Amino acid sequence: MAEGRCLEAGERWTAPRKRVFELLLQAGAPVKAYDLIADYGHGQDRGVAKPPTIYRALDFLSGMGLVHRIPSLNAYVACAVDEAVHSASFLICDCCGSAEEFDPKVEPVVRAQAEHLGFRPTAMALEVRGLCRACA
Amino acid sequence: MAEGRCLEAGERWTAPRKRVFELLLQAGAPVKAYDLIADYGHGQDRGVAKPPTIYRALDFLSGMGLVHRIPSLNAYVACAVDEAVHSASFLICDCCGSAEEFDPKVEPVVRAQAEHLGFRPTAMALEVRGLCRACA
DNA sequence: GAAGTTATGTGATATTATAACGTCGCGTCA
DNA sequence: TGACGCGACGTTATAATATCACATAACTTC
């Protein structure tokens, strides 16, 4: 579980971090930062969140590998993989906006190619656009 | 050449399109939209460009496959490949900001994997972050 | 050269993200 | 216990990126 991973790493599982992660899990799809801001206070006694609160939580969560940013959508999604920090690949549906995380298993090949070109890779991100099963 | 490809397609090679493409070629590296706006008028009699002018030119050029957007940088780069519209992959140096276009040759594999998951791909983008030869 | 279409110019505004700075809460160690 | 140090948070403001809406101009076709 997220909290455990966080505590093991000696990091604090604070209210904003918890709430933002919760919202992303509930959504089960990419969510925009300002939607998180809008939804942050819904339910219970929580106050209103301002941008830095959300962006700090997102930075923290992606640093922990619990959340991925999808640059081409300017959106954030809870990580589907129970694994430490990792490079993420997504199948992004242009119709319904879903983003399924998958493992294309090409990382070693790409890494080798990059190194052959004198490049030293640290991370990679693959985004496949198209139509998901439901929309096709 | 860019103009030829554009005219063959029945599209107009207008002043803003030409100027924006020229700026990207000169840079030989990813450039941010607002840097293009700032540089647009430098030299000759050209007036000042406002955001829509630049964004329209960028949309057009990427539609023609002459320019790629690099989402994780919010930047745009002239295409290095003399080929019709294509999916692009980049080696992005976190040190000097360069972005080298390369062909990882994994597109068929990824496409097959995606289709196996019921996904119908239309385009894909791969971004590898790390250090280029010069910076390593 | 008139009509229709496509592109541009311009001002305003929406969306996404960060800077700066003060305060709070928690752990540590005297 | 209490003073310190550090990391996280709250808040205001602002930077950076991108789009809308509408008027004008340019090219195409007939």
Coordinates of C-alpha atoms (C1' of nucleotides) in Angstrom, one line a residue:
Chain A
M1 CA 0.0 0.0 0.0
A2 CA 1.0 3.6 -0.7
E3 CA 1.3 4.7 2.9
G4 CA 3.5 1.8 3.8
R5 CA 5.9 2.4 0.9
C6 CA 6.1 6.0 1.9
L7 CA 6.8 5.4 5.6
E8 CA 9.4 2.8 4.7
A9 CA 11.2 5.4 2.7
G10 CA 11.2 7.7 5.8
E11 CA 8.7 10.1 4.2
R12 CA 5.6 11.5 5.8
W13 CA 2.1 10.5 4.7
T14 CA 0.5 13.8 5.2
A15 CA -3.1 14.9 4.6
P16 CA -2.6 16.6 1.2
R17 CA -0.6 13.7 -0.1
K18 CA -3.2 11.2 1.1
R19 CA -6.1 13.2 -0.2
V20 CA -4.6 13.8 -3.7
F21 CA -3.7 10.1 -4.0
E22 CA -7.2 9.1 -2.9
L23 CA -8.7 11.4 -5.6
L24 CA -6.5 9.9 -8.3
L25 CA -7.3 6.3 -7.2
Q26 CA -11.1 7.1 -7.2
A27 CA -10.9 8.6 -10.6
G28 CA -9.1 5.6 -12.1
A29 CA -8.2 7.8 -15.0
P30 CA -6.0 10.8 -15.8
V31 CA -7.0 13.8 -13.8
K32 CA -6.0 17.4 -14.4
A33 CA -4.3 19.4 -11.6
Y34 CA -7.1 22.0 -11.4
D35 CA -9.7 19.3 -11.2
L36 CA -7.9 17.9 -8.2
I37 CA -7.9 21.4 -6.7
A38 CA -11.6 21.7 -7.3
D39 CA -12.4 18.3 -5.8
Y40 CA -10.0 18.4 -3.0
G41 CA -12.4 19.8 -0.4
H42 CA -15.4 17.8 -1.3
G43 CA -16.6 15.7 1.6
Q44 CA -15.6 16.0 5.3
D45 CA -14.1 19.1 6.8
R46 CA -11.3 19.6 4.5
G47 CA -10.5 23.1 3.5
V48 CA -9.9 24.5 0.1
A49 CA -6.6 23.6 -1.7
K50 CA -4.6 26.1 -3.6
P51 CA -2.3 25.1 -6.6
P52 CA 1.0 24.7 -4.6
T53 CA -0.7 22.2 -2.3
I54 CA -1.7 20.0 -5.2
Y55 CA 1.5 20.4 -7.2
R56 CA 3.6 19.6 -4.1
A57 CA 1.6 16.5 -3.4
L58 CA 1.9 15.5 -7.1
D59 CA 5.6 16.0 -7.1
F60 CA 6.0 14.0 -4.0
L61 CA 3.8 11.1 -5.3
S62 CA 5.5 10.9 -8.6
G63 CA 8.9 11.0 -6.8
M64 CA 7.6 7.9 -4.9
G65 CA 6.4 6.3 -8.1
L66 CA 2.8 6.3 -6.9
V67 CA 1.6 8.7 -9.6
H68 CA 2.6 9.3 -13.2
R69 CA 2.3 12.5 -15.1
I70 CA 1.1 12.2 -18.7
P71 CA 2.7 15.2 -20.4
S72 CA 0.7 15.2 -23.5
L73 CA -2.5 15.4 -21.5
N74 CA -1.2 17.7 -18.7
A75 CA -2.8 15.1 -16.4
Y76 CA -1.9 12.8 -13.6
V77 CA -2.8 9.2 -12.9
A78 CA -2.4 6.9 -10.0
C79 CA 0.1 4.2 -10.8
A80 CA -1.3 0.8 -11.5
V81 CA 1.9 -1.1 -10.8
D82 CA 3.0 -2.3 -7.3
E83 CA 6.6 -1.7 -7.9
A84 CA 9.2 0.9 -7.1
V85 CA 9.8 4.0 -9.2
H86 CA 9.7 2.9 -12.8
S87 CA 9.3 4.2 -16.4
A88 CA 5.7 4.2 -17.4
S89 CA 4.0 3.5 -20.7
F90 CA 0.4 4.3 -21.5
L91 CA -2.3 3.5 -24.0
I92 CA -4.2 6.7 -24.2
C93 CA -7.7 6.6 -25.7
D94 CA -8.4 9.8 -27.8
C95 CA -12.1 9.0 -27.5
C96 CA -12.8 8.4 -23.8
G97 CA -9.7 9.8 -22.3
S98 CA -8.7 6.6 -20.5
A99 CA -5.0 5.8 -20.0
E100 CA -4.1 2.3 -19.4
E101 CA -0.6 1.6 -18.1
F102 CA 1.1 -1.3 -19.8
D103 CA 4.6 -2.7 -20.1
P104 CA 5.7 -2.7 -23.7
K105 CA 8.9 -4.7 -22.8
V106 CA 11.0 -2.6 -25.2
E107 CA 13.0 -0.8 -22.5
P108 CA 16.1 -2.9 -22.9
V109 CA 16.1 -2.6 -26.7
V110 CA 15.6 1.2 -26.5
R111 CA 18.3 1.5 -23.9
A112 CA 20.7 -0.4 -26.0
Q113 CA 20.0 1.7 -29.1
A114 CA 20.3 4.9 -27.1
E115 CA 23.7 3.9 -25.7
H116 CA 24.8 2.9 -29.1
L117 CA 24.3 6.5 -30.1
G118 CA 26.4 7.7 -27.1
F119 CA 23.4 8.6 -25.0
R120 CA 23.1 7.6 -21.4
P121 CA 19.4 7.0 -20.6
T122 CA 18.0 7.6 -17.1
A123 CA 14.2 7.3 -17.8
M124 CA 11.9 6.8 -20.7
A125 CA 8.2 7.4 -21.3
L126 CA 6.1 6.0 -24.1
E127 CA 2.7 7.3 -25.0
V128 CA 0.6 5.4 -27.5
R129 CA -2.5 7.3 -28.8
G130 CA -5.5 5.6 -30.3
L131 CA -8.8 4.0 -29.4
C132 CA -9.3 1.6 -26.5
R133 CA -11.2 -1.6 -26.9
A134 CA -14.5 0.0 -25.7
C135 CA -14.3 2.9 -28.1
A136 CA -13.0 1.1 -31.2
Chain B
M1 CA 12.2 20.7 -48.8
A2 CA 9.5 21.9 -46.5
E3 CA 7.9 24.4 -48.9
G4 CA 7.7 21.8 -51.6
R5 CA 6.0 19.2 -49.4
C6 CA 3.6 21.8 -48.3
L7 CA 2.7 22.9 -51.8
E8 CA 2.3 19.4 -53.0
A9 CA -0.2 18.8 -50.3
G10 CA -2.2 21.8 -51.6
E11 CA -1.4 23.9 -48.6
R12 CA -0.1 27.5 -48.5
W13 CA 3.5 28.3 -47.5
T14 CA 2.7 31.6 -45.8
A15 CA 4.9 34.1 -44.0
P16 CA 4.2 33.0 -40.4
R17 CA 4.6 29.3 -41.3
K18 CA 7.9 30.0 -43.1
R19 CA 9.2 32.2 -40.3
V20 CA 8.4 29.8 -37.5
F21 CA 9.9 26.9 -39.4
E22 CA 13.0 29.0 -40.1
L23 CA 13.4 29.8 -36.4
L24 CA 13.1 26.2 -35.5
L25 CA 15.7 25.1 -38.1
Q26 CA 18.1 27.8 -37.0
A27 CA 17.8 26.7 -33.4
G28 CA 18.4 23.1 -34.2
A29 CA 17.1 22.3 -30.7
P30 CA 13.7 22.4 -28.9
V31 CA 12.3 25.9 -28.7
K32 CA 9.5 27.1 -26.5
A33 CA 6.5 28.8 -28.0
Y34 CA 7.1 32.1 -26.3
D35 CA 10.7 32.2 -27.4
L36 CA 9.4 31.9 -30.9
I37 CA 7.1 34.8 -30.2
A38 CA 10.0 36.8 -28.9
D39 CA 12.3 36.0 -31.8
Y40 CA 9.7 36.2 -34.5
G41 CA 10.3 39.9 -35.4
H42 CA 14.1 39.9 -35.2
G43 CA 15.6 40.9 -38.5
Q44 CA 13.9 42.5 -41.5
D45 CA 10.6 44.3 -41.4
R46 CA 8.5 41.6 -39.7
G47 CA 6.0 42.8 -37.2
V48 CA 5.5 41.4 -33.8
A49 CA 3.8 38.0 -33.5
K50 CA 1.1 37.3 -30.9
P51 CA 0.5 33.8 -29.5
P52 CA -2.2 32.6 -31.9
T53 CA 0.1 33.4 -34.8
I54 CA 2.8 31.1 -33.5
Y55 CA 0.5 28.4 -32.3
R56 CA -1.4 28.3 -35.6
A57 CA 1.9 27.9 -37.4
L58 CA 3.1 25.2 -35.1
D59 CA -0.2 23.3 -35.5
F60 CA 0.1 23.5 -39.2
L61 CA 3.7 22.5 -39.3
S62 CA 3.2 19.5 -37.0
G63 CA 0.2 18.5 -39.1
M64 CA 2.6 18.5 -42.0
G65 CA 5.1 16.4 -40.1
L66 CA 7.7 19.2 -40.3
V67 CA 7.8 19.9 -36.6
H68 CA 7.3 17.8 -33.5
R69 CA 6.1 18.9 -30.1
I70 CA 7.9 17.5 -27.2
P71 CA 5.2 17.4 -24.5
S72 CA 7.5 16.9 -21.5
L73 CA 9.4 20.1 -22.4
N74 CA 6.5 22.1 -23.7
A75 CA 8.8 22.8 -26.7
Y76 CA 8.8 22.3 -30.4
V77 CA 11.6 21.1 -32.7
A78 CA 12.0 21.0 -36.5
C79 CA 11.8 17.5 -37.8
A80 CA 15.1 15.8 -38.7
V81 CA 13.6 13.2 -41.0
D82 CA 12.7 13.7 -44.6
E83 CA 9.6 11.6 -44.5
A84 CA 5.9 12.1 -44.3
V85 CA 4.0 12.5 -41.1
H86 CA 5.5 10.0 -38.6
S87 CA 5.7 9.1 -35.0
A88 CA 8.8 10.6 -33.4
S89 CA 11.2 9.4 -30.7
F90 CA 13.6 11.6 -29.0
L91 CA 16.8 11.4 -26.9
I92 CA 16.5 14.4 -24.6
C93 CA 19.5 15.6 -22.7
D94 CA 18.6 16.8 -19.2
C95 CA 21.9 18.7 -19.0
C96 CA 22.1 20.7 -22.2
G97 CA 18.5 20.5 -23.4
S98 CA 19.2 19.0 -26.8
A99 CA 16.7 16.6 -28.3
E100 CA 18.0 14.2 -30.9
E101 CA 15.4 12.5 -33.0
F102 CA 16.1 8.8 -33.5
D103 CA 14.3 5.7 -34.7
P104 CA 14.1 3.1 -31.9
K105 CA 12.6 0.5 -34.4
V106 CA 10.2 -0.7 -31.8
E107 CA 7.0 0.6 -33.3
P108 CA 5.9 -2.7 -34.8
V109 CA 6.4 -4.5 -31.5
V110 CA 4.6 -1.9 -29.5
R111 CA 1.8 -1.8 -32.0
A112 CA 1.4 -5.5 -31.8
Q113 CA 1.3 -5.4 -28.0
A114 CA -1.2 -2.7 -27.9
E115 CA -3.4 -4.5 -30.3
H116 CA -3.1 -7.6 -28.3
L117 CA -4.6 -5.6 -25.4
G118 CA -7.5 -4.6 -27.6
F119 CA -6.1 -1.1 -28.3
R120 CA -6.1 0.4 -31.8
P121 CA -3.0 2.7 -32.0
T122 CA -2.9 5.7 -34.3
A123 CA 0.4 7.3 -33.1
M124 CA 3.1 6.9 -30.6
A125 CA 5.7 9.0 -28.9
L126 CA 8.8 7.9 -27.1
E127 CA 10.9 10.2 -25.0
V128 CA 14.1 9.0 -23.5
R129 CA 15.7 11.3 -20.8
G130 CA 19.3 11.2 -19.9
L131 CA 22.6 12.6 -20.9
C132 CA 23.9 13.1 -24.4
R133 CA 27.4 12.1 -25.5
A134 CA 28.8 15.6 -24.9
C135 CA 27.3 16.0 -21.4
A136 CA 28.0 12.4 -20.2
Chain C
dG1 C1' -14.5 40.9 -60.1
dA2 C1' -17.7 38.8 -56.8
dA3 C1' -18.4 35.0 -53.7
dG4 C1' -16.6 31.6 -51.0
dT5 C1' -12.9 29.8 -48.3
dT6 C1' -8.7 29.9 -45.8
dA7 C1' -5.3 32.4 -43.2
dT8 C1' -4.0 36.2 -40.4
dG9 C1' -4.1 40.2 -36.8
dT10 C1' -5.6 41.5 -32.5
dG11 C1' -7.4 41.8 -27.8
dA12 C1' -9.0 39.2 -24.3
dT13 C1' -8.9 35.3 -21.5
dA14 C1' -8.4 30.4 -20.0
dT15 C1' -5.3 26.9 -18.3
dT16 C1' -1.2 25.1 -16.2
dA17 C1' 2.5 25.8 -13.0
dT18 C1' 5.9 28.2 -9.9
dA19 C1' 8.0 31.9 -6.7
dA20 C1' 8.3 33.8 -2.3
dC21 C1' 7.7 34.0 2.3
dG22 C1' 5.7 33.2 6.7
dT23 C1' 3.9 29.5 10.0
dC24 C1' 3.2 25.0 11.8
dG25 C1' 4.4 20.3 13.3
dC26 C1' 7.5 16.8 14.3
dG27 C1' 11.9 14.7 15.6
dT28 C1' 16.3 15.3 18.1
dC29 C1' 19.2 16.3 21.5
dA30 C1' 20.9 19.1 25.2
Chain D
dT1 C1' 11.1 19.8 29.0
dG2 C1' 12.2 23.1 25.8
dA3 C1' 15.1 25.1 22.1
dC4 C1' 16.6 24.1 17.7
dG5 C1' 16.4 22.5 12.9
dC6 C1' 14.1 20.7 9.2
dG7 C1' 10.5 19.5 6.2
dA8 C1' 5.8 20.4 4.9
dC9 C1' 2.0 23.4 4.6
dG10 C1' -0.9 27.8 3.7
dT11 C1' -1.3 31.9 1.2
dT12 C1' -0.7 35.6 -2.0
dA13 C1' 1.0 36.7 -6.2
dT14 C1' 2.6 35.9 -10.6
dA15 C1' 4.9 33.4 -14.4
dA16 C1' 4.4 30.4 -18.4
dT17 C1' 1.6 28.0 -21.7
dA18 C1' -2.3 28.0 -24.7
dT19 C1' -7.0 29.1 -26.7
dC20 C1' -11.3 31.9 -28.0
dA21 C1' -13.7 35.2 -30.6
dC22 C1' -14.2 38.2 -34.0
dA23 C1' -12.7 41.4 -37.6
dT24 C1' -9.7 41.9 -41.7
dA25 C1' -7.0 40.4 -45.4
dA26 C1' -5.4 37.1 -49.2
dC27 C1' -6.0 33.6 -52.2
dT28 C1' -9.1 30.5 -55.4
dT29 C1' -12.7 29.6 -58.3
dC30 C1' -15.8 30.7 -61.3

